[in-house]
XYZ file of C-alpha atoms in Angstrom:
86
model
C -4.982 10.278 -6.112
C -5.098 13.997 -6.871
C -2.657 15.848 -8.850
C -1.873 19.592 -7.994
C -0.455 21.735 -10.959
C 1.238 25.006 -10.504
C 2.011 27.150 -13.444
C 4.783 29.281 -12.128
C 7.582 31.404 -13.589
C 10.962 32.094 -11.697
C 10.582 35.959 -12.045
C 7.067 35.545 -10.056
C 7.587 37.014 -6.509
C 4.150 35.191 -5.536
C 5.042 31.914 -7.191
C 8.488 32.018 -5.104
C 6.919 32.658 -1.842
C 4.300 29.701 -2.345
C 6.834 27.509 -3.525
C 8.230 26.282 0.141
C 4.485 25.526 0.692
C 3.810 23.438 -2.120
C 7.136 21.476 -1.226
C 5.325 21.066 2.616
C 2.112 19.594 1.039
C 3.777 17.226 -1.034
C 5.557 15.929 1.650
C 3.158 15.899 4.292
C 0.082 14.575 1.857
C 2.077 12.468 -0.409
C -0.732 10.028 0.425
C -3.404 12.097 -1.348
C -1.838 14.396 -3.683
C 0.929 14.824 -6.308
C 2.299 18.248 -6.644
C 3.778 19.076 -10.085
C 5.124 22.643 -10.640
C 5.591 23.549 -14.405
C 7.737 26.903 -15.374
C 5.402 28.720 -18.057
C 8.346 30.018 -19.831
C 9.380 25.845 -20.415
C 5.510 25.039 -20.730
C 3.920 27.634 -23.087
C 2.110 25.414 -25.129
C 0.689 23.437 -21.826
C 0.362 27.265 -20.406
C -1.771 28.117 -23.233
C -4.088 24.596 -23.630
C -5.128 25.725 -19.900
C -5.896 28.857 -20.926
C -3.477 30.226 -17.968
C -3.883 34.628 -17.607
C -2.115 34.716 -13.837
C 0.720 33.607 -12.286
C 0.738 31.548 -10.402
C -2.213 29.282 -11.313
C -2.983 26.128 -9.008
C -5.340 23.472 -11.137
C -6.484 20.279 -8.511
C -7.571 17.618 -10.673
C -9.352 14.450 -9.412
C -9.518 11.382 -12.017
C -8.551 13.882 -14.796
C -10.893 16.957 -13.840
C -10.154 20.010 -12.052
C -12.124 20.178 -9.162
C -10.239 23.396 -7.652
C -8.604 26.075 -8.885
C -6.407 29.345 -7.470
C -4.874 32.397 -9.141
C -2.299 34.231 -7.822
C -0.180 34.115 -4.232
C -2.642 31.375 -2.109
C -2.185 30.374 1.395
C -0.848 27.163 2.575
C -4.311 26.507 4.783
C -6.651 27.556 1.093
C -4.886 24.901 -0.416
C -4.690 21.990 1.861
C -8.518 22.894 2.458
C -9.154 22.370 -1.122
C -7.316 19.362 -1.460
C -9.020 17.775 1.479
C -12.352 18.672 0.052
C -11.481 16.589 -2.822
């Protein structure tokens, strides 16, 4: 199972318009993928062990590594690309 982490912050106009998305692809891959979206204003110390500079960040991790990563706004299609490469 993968696990898709987005470090996201409610004042982010990018991190807002991605969020419907992210709610798509957990529903329609629940399957494959776990999508877990952490506020980096709740999650600074998380924020800062993964070295996040951009909001929002997207970390794919298979079996504990990241395999994929995005910064800033990324399209639905990038993202269920990556995941299926995974």
């Amino acid at each position: 199972m993968l696990v898709l982490v987005e470090i996201n912050s409610v004042w982010c106009a990018p991190c807002k318009q991605m969020s419907p998305w992210l709610d798509e692809i957990a529903a329609e891959m629940k399957d494959k993928v776990v999508v877990l979206k952490l506020d980096v204003e709740e999650n600074k110390q998380i924020a800062d062990m993964l070295q996040v500079e951009n909001l929002p960040t997207l970390l794919l991790y298979k079996k504990g590594q990241v395999v994929w990563n995005g910064e800033g706004l990324t399209l639905k299609d990038v993202i269920v690309d990556a995941i299926n490469k995974n």
